[in-house]
């Protein structure tokens, strides 16, 4: 019987864990245990979007990170748990009226990969800087030239 194929997240996990163990073990210790399938289903139901398989696997591996100054594992961004992501997502829904003010100044590269908006319900925060309103997210509602599940930056 052959082994099951490795997913992209499984391969990423192995590389991350090996690199962090060798180079930055204190940051690795800040990662929280993965979410359950039920937690991911509840999250998906609340936001109104299906969660892509890679994103599901990500959250089942890492359900965020305990914030520790100078121990960010992703370019100055702390990884958000599902509950933190949902809290941030709810906040962004309250400022959707800002789309009328900022939409004309919004751009993406490549052009039309991301909807020209200040926020949309399809942007799911997965990481945040310590400064307010700087996020990395999963785009579940991309522009006409984008891909569902693409990683985007949004916020200020």
mmCIF file of N, CA, C and O in Angstrom, residues 36-137:
data_model
loop_
_atom_site.group_PDB
_atom_site.id
_atom_site.type_symbol
_atom_site.label_atom_id
_atom_site.label_comp_id
_atom_site.label_asym_id
_atom_site.label_seq_id
_atom_site.Cartn_x
_atom_site.Cartn_y
_atom_site.Cartn_z
ATOM 1 N N UNK A 36 -10.413 22.499 15.093
ATOM 2 C CA UNK A 36 -11.153 21.283 14.746
ATOM 3 C C UNK A 36 -11.952 21.519 13.465
ATOM 4 O O UNK A 36 -12.213 22.666 13.082
ATOM 5 N N UNK A 37 -12.369 20.437 12.847
ATOM 6 C CA UNK A 37 -13.230 20.544 11.657
ATOM 7 C C UNK A 37 -14.509 21.300 11.982
ATOM 8 O O UNK A 37 -14.983 22.107 11.177
ATOM 9 N N UNK A 38 -15.072 21.054 13.166
ATOM 10 C CA UNK A 38 -16.307 21.738 13.564
ATOM 11 C C UNK A 38 -16.084 23.237 13.705
ATOM 12 O O UNK A 38 -16.919 24.032 13.288
ATOM 13 N N UNK A 39 -14.956 23.645 14.288
ATOM 14 C CA UNK A 39 -14.651 25.073 14.414
ATOM 15 C C UNK A 39 -14.544 25.727 13.035
ATOM 16 O O UNK A 39 -15.027 26.846 12.833
ATOM 17 N N UNK A 40 -13.949 25.030 12.105
ATOM 18 C CA UNK A 40 -13.808 25.575 10.746
ATOM 19 C C UNK A 40 -15.169 25.652 10.064
ATOM 20 O O UNK A 40 -15.478 26.636 9.389
ATOM 21 N N UNK A 41 -16.009 24.647 10.257
ATOM 22 C CA UNK A 41 -17.367 24.674 9.691
ATOM 23 C C UNK A 41 -18.180 25.832 10.263
ATOM 24 O O UNK A 41 -18.883 26.524 9.528
ATOM 25 N N UNK A 42 -18.091 26.032 11.565
ATOM 26 C CA UNK A 42 -18.807 27.139 12.208
ATOM 27 C C UNK A 42 -18.326 28.484 11.659
ATOM 28 O O UNK A 42 -19.129 29.375 11.381
ATOM 29 N N UNK A 43 -17.028 28.630 11.502
ATOM 30 C CA UNK A 43 -16.430 29.843 10.940
ATOM 31 C C UNK A 43 -16.954 30.070 9.518
ATOM 32 O O UNK A 43 -17.412 31.163 9.177
ATOM 33 N N UNK A 44 -16.920 29.038 8.699
ATOM 34 C CA UNK A 44 -17.381 29.115 7.313
ATOM 35 C C UNK A 44 -18.846 29.524 7.238
ATOM 36 O O UNK A 44 -19.232 30.376 6.429
ATOM 37 N N UNK A 45 -19.652 28.934 8.094
ATOM 38 C CA UNK A 45 -21.084 29.250 8.110
ATOM 39 C C UNK A 45 -21.299 30.728 8.464
ATOM 40 O O UNK A 45 -22.087 31.412 7.846
ATOM 41 N N UNK A 46 -20.562 31.229 9.450
ATOM 42 C CA UNK A 46 -20.749 32.624 9.869
ATOM 43 C C UNK A 46 -20.332 33.608 8.785
ATOM 44 O O UNK A 46 -21.008 34.599 8.555
ATOM 45 N N UNK A 47 -19.215 33.362 8.099
ATOM 46 C CA UNK A 47 -18.754 34.316 7.088
ATOM 47 C C UNK A 47 -19.494 34.162 5.765
ATOM 48 O O UNK A 47 -19.439 35.047 4.921
ATOM 49 N N UNK A 48 -20.175 33.029 5.580
ATOM 50 C CA UNK A 48 -20.964 32.837 4.374
ATOM 51 C C UNK A 48 -20.172 32.417 3.146
ATOM 52 O O UNK A 48 -20.636 32.576 2.021
ATOM 53 N N UNK A 49 -18.978 31.873 3.355
ATOM 54 C CA UNK A 49 -18.137 31.406 2.247
ATOM 55 C C UNK A 49 -17.586 30.032 2.584
ATOM 56 O O UNK A 49 -17.260 29.753 3.743
ATOM 57 N N UNK A 50 -17.445 29.193 1.559
ATOM 58 C CA UNK A 50 -16.766 27.911 1.732
ATOM 59 C C UNK A 50 -15.278 28.177 1.923
ATOM 60 O O UNK A 50 -14.715 29.066 1.287
ATOM 61 N N UNK A 51 -14.655 27.433 2.801
ATOM 62 C CA UNK A 51 -13.228 27.576 3.069
ATOM 63 C C UNK A 51 -12.467 26.617 2.151
ATOM 64 O O UNK A 51 -12.714 25.411 2.182
ATOM 65 N N UNK A 52 -11.540 27.141 1.324
ATOM 66 C CA UNK A 52 -10.753 26.260 0.452
ATOM 67 C C UNK A 52 -9.972 25.214 1.255
ATOM 68 O O UNK A 52 -9.592 25.460 2.408
ATOM 69 N N UNK A 53 -9.722 24.076 0.649
ATOM 70 C CA UNK A 53 -9.077 22.960 1.336
ATOM 71 C C UNK A 53 -7.716 23.343 1.921
ATOM 72 O O UNK A 53 -7.394 22.968 3.047
ATOM 73 N N UNK A 54 -6.907 24.092 1.182
ATOM 74 C CA UNK A 54 -5.599 24.494 1.716
ATOM 75 C C UNK A 54 -5.753 25.344 2.973
ATOM 76 O O UNK A 54 -4.976 25.220 3.912
ATOM 77 N N UNK A 55 -6.753 26.220 2.992
ATOM 78 C CA UNK A 55 -6.977 27.083 4.154
ATOM 79 C C UNK A 55 -7.476 26.251 5.333
ATOM 80 O O UNK A 55 -7.074 26.456 6.474
ATOM 81 N N UNK A 56 -8.331 25.267 5.048
ATOM 82 C CA UNK A 56 -8.804 24.353 6.095
ATOM 83 C C UNK A 56 -7.613 23.639 6.739
ATOM 84 O O UNK A 56 -7.501 23.560 7.957
ATOM 85 N N UNK A 57 -6.748 23.093 5.876
ATOM 86 C CA UNK A 57 -5.577 22.374 6.373
ATOM 87 C C UNK A 57 -4.676 23.295 7.190
ATOM 88 O O UNK A 57 -4.110 22.875 8.198
ATOM 89 N N UNK A 58 -4.524 24.534 6.727
ATOM 90 C CA UNK A 58 -3.713 25.512 7.459
ATOM 91 C C UNK A 58 -4.241 25.666 8.879
ATOM 92 O O UNK A 58 -3.506 25.551 9.843
ATOM 93 N N UNK A 59 -5.559 25.951 9.009
ATOM 94 C CA UNK A 59 -6.137 26.164 10.329
ATOM 95 C C UNK A 59 -6.161 24.887 11.168
ATOM 96 O O UNK A 59 -6.130 24.945 12.390
ATOM 97 N N UNK A 60 -6.196 23.733 10.522
ATOM 98 C CA UNK A 60 -6.127 22.487 11.287
ATOM 99 C C UNK A 60 -4.700 22.232 11.777
ATOM 100 O O UNK A 60 -4.497 21.504 12.749
ATOM 101 N N UNK A 61 -3.730 22.850 11.138
ATOM 102 C CA UNK A 61 -2.343 22.740 11.581
ATOM 103 C C UNK A 61 -2.028 23.807 12.621
ATOM 104 O O UNK A 61 -1.548 23.516 13.709
ATOM 105 N N UNK A 62 -2.302 25.078 12.277
ATOM 106 C CA UNK A 62 -2.001 26.209 13.152
ATOM 107 C C UNK A 62 -3.278 27.019 13.336
ATOM 108 O O UNK A 62 -3.827 27.527 12.367
ATOM 109 N N UNK A 63 -3.717 27.133 14.554
ATOM 110 C CA UNK A 63 -4.868 27.987 14.839
ATOM 111 C C UNK A 63 -4.361 29.257 15.516
ATOM 112 O O UNK A 63 -4.659 29.552 16.663
ATOM 113 N N UNK A 64 -3.535 29.984 14.773
ATOM 114 C CA UNK A 64 -3.026 31.248 15.252
ATOM 115 C C UNK A 64 -1.757 31.119 16.069
ATOM 116 O O UNK A 64 -1.136 30.058 16.151
ATOM 117 N N UNK A 65 -1.396 32.223 16.655
ATOM 118 C CA UNK A 65 -0.142 32.332 17.374
ATOM 119 C C UNK A 65 -0.352 33.198 18.602
ATOM 120 O O UNK A 65 -1.084 34.176 18.561
ATOM 121 N N UNK A 66 0.282 32.820 19.695
ATOM 122 C CA UNK A 66 0.265 33.638 20.896
ATOM 123 C C UNK A 66 1.189 34.821 20.622
ATOM 124 O O UNK A 66 2.357 34.637 20.267
ATOM 125 N N UNK A 67 0.663 36.041 20.753
ATOM 126 C CA UNK A 67 1.471 37.225 20.456
ATOM 127 C C UNK A 67 2.603 37.368 21.466
ATOM 128 O O UNK A 67 2.375 37.380 22.670
ATOM 129 N N UNK A 68 3.794 37.442 20.949
ATOM 130 C CA UNK A 68 4.988 37.719 21.739
ATOM 131 C C UNK A 68 5.806 38.737 20.947
ATOM 132 O O UNK A 68 6.119 38.480 19.781
ATOM 133 N N UNK A 69 6.136 39.887 21.522
ATOM 134 C CA UNK A 69 6.918 40.880 20.773
ATOM 135 C C UNK A 69 8.178 40.251 20.176
ATOM 136 O O UNK A 69 8.855 39.456 20.828
ATOM 137 N N UNK A 70 8.427 40.575 18.926
ATOM 138 C CA UNK A 70 9.617 40.127 18.190
ATOM 139 C C UNK A 70 9.626 38.633 17.887
ATOM 140 O O UNK A 70 10.669 38.092 17.567
ATOM 141 N N UNK A 71 8.491 37.969 18.006
ATOM 142 C CA UNK A 71 8.438 36.544 17.686
ATOM 143 C C UNK A 71 7.415 36.253 16.593
ATOM 144 O O UNK A 71 6.833 35.183 16.545
ATOM 145 N N UNK A 72 7.192 37.203 15.719
ATOM 146 C CA UNK A 72 6.289 36.988 14.598
ATOM 147 C C UNK A 72 6.914 35.954 13.659
ATOM 148 O O UNK A 72 8.114 35.950 13.435
ATOM 149 N N UNK A 73 6.083 35.079 13.131
ATOM 150 C CA UNK A 73 6.601 34.054 12.217
ATOM 151 C C UNK A 73 6.385 34.409 10.749
ATOM 152 O O UNK A 73 6.758 33.656 9.871
ATOM 153 N N UNK A 74 5.775 35.569 10.474
ATOM 154 C CA UNK A 74 5.442 35.898 9.095
ATOM 155 C C UNK A 74 5.655 37.392 8.828
ATOM 156 O O UNK A 74 4.712 38.170 8.829
ATOM 157 N N UNK A 75 6.897 37.794 8.634
ATOM 158 C CA UNK A 75 7.241 39.154 8.205
ATOM 159 C C UNK A 75 6.594 40.252 9.058
ATOM 160 O O UNK A 75 6.067 41.219 8.539
ATOM 161 N N UNK A 76 6.614 40.113 10.348
ATOM 162 C CA UNK A 76 6.037 41.126 11.228
ATOM 163 C C UNK A 76 4.548 40.967 11.477
ATOM 164 O O UNK A 76 3.939 41.778 12.174
ATOM 165 N N UNK A 77 3.938 39.947 10.918
ATOM 166 C CA UNK A 77 2.520 39.671 11.119
ATOM 167 C C UNK A 77 2.362 38.526 12.114
ATOM 168 O O UNK A 77 3.057 37.521 12.027
ATOM 169 N N UNK A 78 1.431 38.682 13.059
ATOM 170 C CA UNK A 78 1.054 37.585 13.945
ATOM 171 C C UNK A 78 -0.064 36.792 13.275
ATOM 172 O O UNK A 78 -1.001 37.373 12.717
ATOM 173 N N UNK A 79 0.029 35.482 13.347
ATOM 174 C CA UNK A 79 -1.015 34.631 12.784
ATOM 175 C C UNK A 79 -2.244 34.684 13.669
ATOM 176 O O UNK A 79 -2.141 34.618 14.898
ATOM 177 N N UNK A 80 -3.413 34.793 13.055
ATOM 178 C CA UNK A 80 -4.674 34.881 13.797
ATOM 179 C C UNK A 80 -5.309 33.508 13.958
ATOM 180 O O UNK A 80 -5.284 32.686 13.037
ATOM 181 N N UNK A 81 -5.910 33.283 15.112
ATOM 182 C CA UNK A 81 -6.724 32.083 15.309
ATOM 183 C C UNK A 81 -8.044 32.294 14.568
ATOM 184 O O UNK A 81 -8.376 33.414 14.159
ATOM 185 N N UNK A 82 -8.816 31.239 14.440
ATOM 186 C CA UNK A 82 -10.143 31.379 13.826
ATOM 187 C C UNK A 82 -10.999 32.371 14.586
ATOM 188 O O UNK A 82 -11.679 33.203 13.982
ATOM 189 N N UNK A 83 -10.976 32.321 15.909
ATOM 190 C CA UNK A 83 -11.818 33.254 16.678
ATOM 191 C C UNK A 83 -11.324 34.690 16.505
ATOM 192 O O UNK A 83 -12.138 35.612 16.379
ATOM 193 N N UNK A 84 -10.002 34.905 16.473
ATOM 194 C CA UNK A 84 -9.475 36.254 16.227
ATOM 195 C C UNK A 84 -9.803 36.713 14.810
ATOM 196 O O UNK A 84 -10.158 37.869 14.584
ATOM 197 N N UNK A 85 -9.679 35.806 13.862
ATOM 198 C CA UNK A 85 -10.003 36.133 12.481
ATOM 199 C C UNK A 85 -11.465 36.543 12.354
ATOM 200 O O UNK A 85 -11.790 37.541 11.694
ATOM 201 N N UNK A 86 -12.349 35.803 13.009
ATOM 202 C CA UNK A 86 -13.773 36.125 12.967
ATOM 203 C C UNK A 86 -14.047 37.484 13.605
ATOM 204 O O UNK A 86 -14.828 38.283 13.079
ATOM 205 N N UNK A 87 -13.391 37.779 14.701
ATOM 206 C CA UNK A 87 -13.560 39.079 15.355
ATOM 207 C C UNK A 87 -13.108 40.206 14.421
ATOM 208 O O UNK A 87 -13.805 41.218 14.281
ATOM 209 N N UNK A 88 -11.966 40.036 13.775
ATOM 210 C CA UNK A 88 -11.469 41.053 12.835
ATOM 211 C C UNK A 88 -12.391 41.153 11.629
ATOM 212 O O UNK A 88 -12.701 42.247 11.154
ATOM 213 N N UNK A 89 -12.857 40.008 11.127
ATOM 214 C CA UNK A 89 -13.778 39.992 9.981
ATOM 215 C C UNK A 89 -15.048 40.761 10.331
ATOM 216 O O UNK A 89 -15.536 41.571 9.523
ATOM 217 N N UNK A 90 -15.592 40.544 11.506
ATOM 218 C CA UNK A 90 -16.797 41.267 11.927
ATOM 219 C C UNK A 90 -16.556 42.771 11.942
ATOM 220 O O UNK A 90 -17.411 43.553 11.525
ATOM 221 N N UNK A 91 -15.380 43.174 12.449
ATOM 222 C CA UNK A 91 -15.053 44.604 12.439
ATOM 223 C C UNK A 91 -15.084 45.147 11.015
ATOM 224 O O UNK A 91 -15.681 46.202 10.758
ATOM 225 N N UNK A 92 -14.453 44.462 10.073
ATOM 226 C CA UNK A 92 -14.388 44.958 8.699
ATOM 227 C C UNK A 92 -15.779 45.076 8.080
ATOM 228 O O UNK A 92 -16.000 45.925 7.216
ATOM 229 N N UNK A 93 -16.727 44.273 8.518
ATOM 230 C CA UNK A 93 -18.091 44.385 7.993
ATOM 231 C C UNK A 93 -18.741 45.682 8.459
ATOM 232 O O UNK A 93 -19.596 46.241 7.779
ATOM 233 N N UNK A 94 -18.320 46.188 9.606
ATOM 234 C CA UNK A 94 -18.916 47.427 10.132
ATOM 235 C C UNK A 94 -18.422 48.668 9.395
ATOM 236 O O UNK A 94 -19.018 49.737 9.540
ATOM 237 N N UNK A 95 -17.341 48.551 8.634
ATOM 238 C CA UNK A 95 -16.798 49.723 7.922
ATOM 239 C C UNK A 95 -16.964 49.595 6.408
ATOM 240 O O UNK A 95 -16.324 50.315 5.649
ATOM 241 N N UNK A 96 -17.845 48.721 5.979
ATOM 242 C CA UNK A 96 -18.039 48.531 4.535
ATOM 243 C C UNK A 96 -18.571 49.792 3.856
ATOM 244 O O UNK A 96 -18.393 49.957 2.647
ATOM 245 N N UNK A 97 -19.179 50.700 4.611
ATOM 246 C CA UNK A 97 -19.643 51.958 4.020
ATOM 247 C C UNK A 97 -18.472 52.811 3.532
ATOM 248 O O UNK A 97 -18.653 53.731 2.732
ATOM 249 N N UNK A 98 -17.251 52.499 3.967
ATOM 250 C CA UNK A 98 -16.057 53.226 3.521
ATOM 251 C C UNK A 98 -15.698 52.886 2.073
ATOM 252 O O UNK A 98 -14.885 53.571 1.460
ATOM 253 N N UNK A 99 -16.312 51.836 1.512
ATOM 254 C CA UNK A 99 -16.050 51.485 0.113
ATOM 255 C C UNK A 99 -16.344 52.664 -0.809
ATOM 256 O O UNK A 99 -15.598 52.918 -1.757
ATOM 257 N N UNK A 100 -17.422 53.392 -0.524
ATOM 258 C CA UNK A 100 -17.788 54.536 -1.370
ATOM 259 C C UNK A 100 -16.708 55.611 -1.354
ATOM 260 O O UNK A 100 -16.477 56.286 -2.356
ATOM 261 N N UNK A 101 -16.011 55.745 -0.247
ATOM 262 C CA UNK A 101 -14.979 56.765 -0.107
ATOM 263 C C UNK A 101 -13.663 56.333 -0.752
ATOM 264 O O UNK A 101 -13.002 57.120 -1.430
ATOM 265 N N UNK A 102 -13.287 55.064 -0.565
ATOM 266 C CA UNK A 102 -11.948 54.613 -0.957
ATOM 267 C C UNK A 102 -11.868 53.752 -2.215
ATOM 268 O O UNK A 102 -10.772 53.539 -2.733
ATOM 269 N N UNK A 103 -12.968 53.247 -2.711
ATOM 270 C CA UNK A 103 -12.925 52.280 -3.815
ATOM 271 C C UNK A 103 -12.178 52.799 -5.037
ATOM 272 O O UNK A 103 -11.422 52.056 -5.672
ATOM 273 N N UNK A 104 -12.365 54.062 -5.392
ATOM 274 C CA UNK A 104 -11.701 54.590 -6.587
ATOM 275 C C UNK A 104 -10.188 54.600 -6.464
ATOM 276 O O UNK A 104 -9.481 54.538 -7.464
ATOM 277 N N UNK A 105 -9.666 54.670 -5.252
ATOM 278 C CA UNK A 105 -8.211 54.709 -5.072
ATOM 279 C C UNK A 105 -7.609 53.316 -4.873
ATOM 280 O O UNK A 105 -6.397 53.176 -4.776
ATOM 281 N N UNK A 106 -8.436 52.277 -4.846
ATOM 282 C CA UNK A 106 -7.947 50.915 -4.626
ATOM 283 C C UNK A 106 -7.453 50.308 -5.928
ATOM 284 O O UNK A 106 -8.115 50.411 -6.962
ATOM 285 N N UNK A 107 -6.284 49.672 -5.859
ATOM 286 C CA UNK A 107 -5.671 49.042 -7.030
ATOM 287 C C UNK A 107 -5.127 47.671 -6.638
ATOM 288 O O UNK A 107 -4.827 47.418 -5.482
ATOM 289 N N UNK A 108 -4.959 46.837 -7.632
ATOM 290 C CA UNK A 108 -4.296 45.557 -7.395
ATOM 291 C C UNK A 108 -3.308 45.305 -8.515
ATOM 292 O O UNK A 108 -3.415 45.859 -9.611
ATOM 293 N N UNK A 109 -2.356 44.487 -8.211
ATOM 294 C CA UNK A 109 -1.422 44.013 -9.222
ATOM 295 C C UNK A 109 -1.334 42.514 -9.070
ATOM 296 O O UNK A 109 -1.033 42.035 -7.979
ATOM 297 N N UNK A 110 -1.624 41.780 -10.133
ATOM 298 C CA UNK A 110 -2.058 42.252 -11.443
ATOM 299 C C UNK A 110 -3.414 42.954 -11.370
ATOM 300 O O UNK A 110 -4.208 42.708 -10.470
ATOM 301 N N UNK A 111 -3.630 43.800 -12.338
ATOM 302 C CA UNK A 111 -4.861 44.567 -12.397
ATOM 303 C C UNK A 111 -6.071 43.639 -12.389
ATOM 304 O O UNK A 111 -6.079 42.592 -13.035
ATOM 305 N N UNK A 112 -7.076 44.010 -11.623
ATOM 306 C CA UNK A 112 -8.351 43.294 -11.488
ATOM 307 C C UNK A 112 -8.242 41.940 -10.780
ATOM 308 O O UNK A 112 -9.184 41.151 -10.796
ATOM 309 N N UNK A 113 -7.113 41.658 -10.132
ATOM 310 C CA UNK A 113 -6.999 40.413 -9.368
ATOM 311 C C UNK A 113 -7.789 40.494 -8.064
ATOM 312 O O UNK A 113 -8.330 39.501 -7.591
ATOM 313 N N UNK A 114 -7.848 41.700 -7.497
ATOM 314 C CA UNK A 114 -8.559 41.931 -6.242
ATOM 315 C C UNK A 114 -9.640 42.975 -6.510
ATOM 316 O O UNK A 114 -9.402 43.936 -7.246
ATOM 317 N N UNK A 115 -10.812 42.799 -5.930
ATOM 318 C CA UNK A 115 -11.879 43.782 -6.111
ATOM 319 C C UNK A 115 -11.424 45.149 -5.597
ATOM 320 O O UNK A 115 -10.798 45.235 -4.536
ATOM 321 N N UNK A 116 -11.737 46.214 -6.321
ATOM 322 C CA UNK A 116 -11.349 47.555 -5.875
ATOM 323 C C UNK A 116 -12.289 48.044 -4.772
ATOM 324 O O UNK A 116 -13.285 48.710 -5.027
ATOM 325 N N UNK A 117 -11.960 47.679 -3.547
ATOM 326 C CA UNK A 117 -12.820 48.017 -2.410
ATOM 327 C C UNK A 117 -11.963 48.234 -1.169
ATOM 328 O O UNK A 117 -10.828 47.753 -1.102
ATOM 329 N N UNK A 118 -12.516 48.925 -0.219
ATOM 330 C CA UNK A 118 -11.860 49.083 1.075
ATOM 331 C C UNK A 118 -11.969 47.780 1.863
ATOM 332 O O UNK A 118 -11.055 47.378 2.562
ATOM 333 N N UNK A 119 -13.105 47.099 1.703
ATOM 334 C CA UNK A 119 -13.332 45.814 2.349
ATOM 335 C C UNK A 119 -14.444 45.069 1.618
ATOM 336 O O UNK A 119 -15.291 45.686 0.981
ATOM 337 N N UNK A 120 -14.424 43.761 1.708
ATOM 338 C CA UNK A 120 -15.540 42.942 1.232
ATOM 339 C C UNK A 120 -15.690 41.767 2.207
ATOM 340 O O UNK A 120 -14.707 41.392 2.863
ATOM 341 N N UNK A 121 -16.870 41.169 2.291
ATOM 342 C CA UNK A 121 -17.040 40.019 3.182
ATOM 343 C C UNK A 121 -16.150 38.832 2.798
ATOM 344 O O UNK A 121 -15.911 37.957 3.610
ATOM 345 N N UNK A 122 -15.648 38.816 1.572
ATOM 346 C CA UNK A 122 -14.818 37.703 1.119
ATOM 347 C C UNK A 122 -13.357 37.795 1.513
ATOM 348 O O UNK A 122 -12.578 36.910 1.206
ATOM 349 N N UNK A 123 -12.955 38.859 2.200
ATOM 350 C CA UNK A 123 -11.570 38.981 2.656
ATOM 351 C C UNK A 123 -11.490 38.476 4.086
ATOM 352 O O UNK A 123 -12.059 39.069 5.001
ATOM 353 N N UNK A 124 -10.774 37.389 4.277
ATOM 354 C CA UNK A 124 -10.690 36.734 5.572
ATOM 355 C C UNK A 124 -9.312 36.984 6.188
ATOM 356 O O UNK A 124 -8.307 36.497 5.674
ATOM 357 N N UNK A 125 -9.256 37.766 7.267
ATOM 358 C CA UNK A 125 -7.960 38.047 7.894
ATOM 359 C C UNK A 125 -7.333 36.774 8.461
ATOM 360 O O UNK A 125 -7.994 36.014 9.173
ATOM 361 N N UNK A 126 -6.057 36.537 8.143
ATOM 362 C CA UNK A 126 -5.352 35.391 8.729
ATOM 363 C C UNK A 126 -4.115 35.827 9.511
ATOM 364 O O UNK A 126 -3.557 35.044 10.264
ATOM 365 N N UNK A 127 -3.689 37.080 9.302
ATOM 366 C CA UNK A 127 -2.529 37.599 10.026
ATOM 367 C C UNK A 127 -2.663 39.109 10.143
ATOM 368 O O UNK A 127 -3.269 39.761 9.290
ATOM 369 N N UNK A 128 -2.075 39.658 11.222
ATOM 370 C CA UNK A 128 -2.228 41.080 11.517
ATOM 371 C C UNK A 128 -0.942 41.594 12.152
ATOM 372 O O UNK A 128 -0.314 40.891 12.942
ATOM 373 N N UNK A 129 -0.575 42.830 11.817
ATOM 374 C CA UNK A 129 0.561 43.455 12.485
ATOM 375 C C UNK A 129 0.088 44.045 13.806
ATOM 376 O O UNK A 129 -1.117 44.145 14.061
ATOM 377 N N UNK A 130 1.032 44.476 14.625
ATOM 378 C CA UNK A 130 0.652 45.095 15.888
ATOM 379 C C UNK A 130 0.063 46.482 15.667
ATOM 380 O O UNK A 130 -0.652 46.994 16.520
ATOM 381 N N UNK A 131 0.349 47.079 14.510
ATOM 382 C CA UNK A 131 -0.296 48.357 14.183
ATOM 383 C C UNK A 131 -1.733 48.068 13.766
ATOM 384 O O UNK A 131 -2.020 47.026 13.176
ATOM 385 N N UNK A 132 -2.640 48.985 14.015
ATOM 386 C CA UNK A 132 -4.032 48.729 13.646
ATOM 387 C C UNK A 132 -4.230 48.670 12.130
ATOM 388 O O UNK A 132 -3.632 49.448 11.393
ATOM 389 N N UNK A 133 -5.020 47.730 11.716
ATOM 390 C CA UNK A 133 -5.555 47.664 10.351
ATOM 391 C C UNK A 133 -4.564 47.321 9.253
ATOM 392 O O UNK A 133 -4.740 47.715 8.119
ATOM 393 N N UNK A 134 -3.514 46.558 9.554
ATOM 394 C CA UNK A 134 -2.632 46.005 8.518
ATOM 395 C C UNK A 134 -2.791 44.489 8.553
ATOM 396 O O UNK A 134 -2.453 43.852 9.552
ATOM 397 N N UNK A 135 -3.280 43.916 7.442
ATOM 398 C CA UNK A 135 -3.653 42.500 7.429
ATOM 399 C C UNK A 135 -3.113 41.766 6.222
ATOM 400 O O UNK A 135 -2.930 42.340 5.148
ATOM 401 N N UNK A 136 -2.929 40.456 6.398
ATOM 402 C CA UNK A 136 -2.839 39.509 5.300
ATOM 403 C C UNK A 136 -4.119 38.701 5.384
ATOM 404 O O UNK A 136 -4.609 38.420 6.493
ATOM 405 N N UNK A 137 -4.671 38.366 4.232
ATOM 406 C CA UNK A 137 -5.921 37.635 4.258
ATOM 407 C C UNK A 137 -6.066 36.685 3.091
ATOM 408 O O UNK A 137 -5.270 36.696 2.147
#
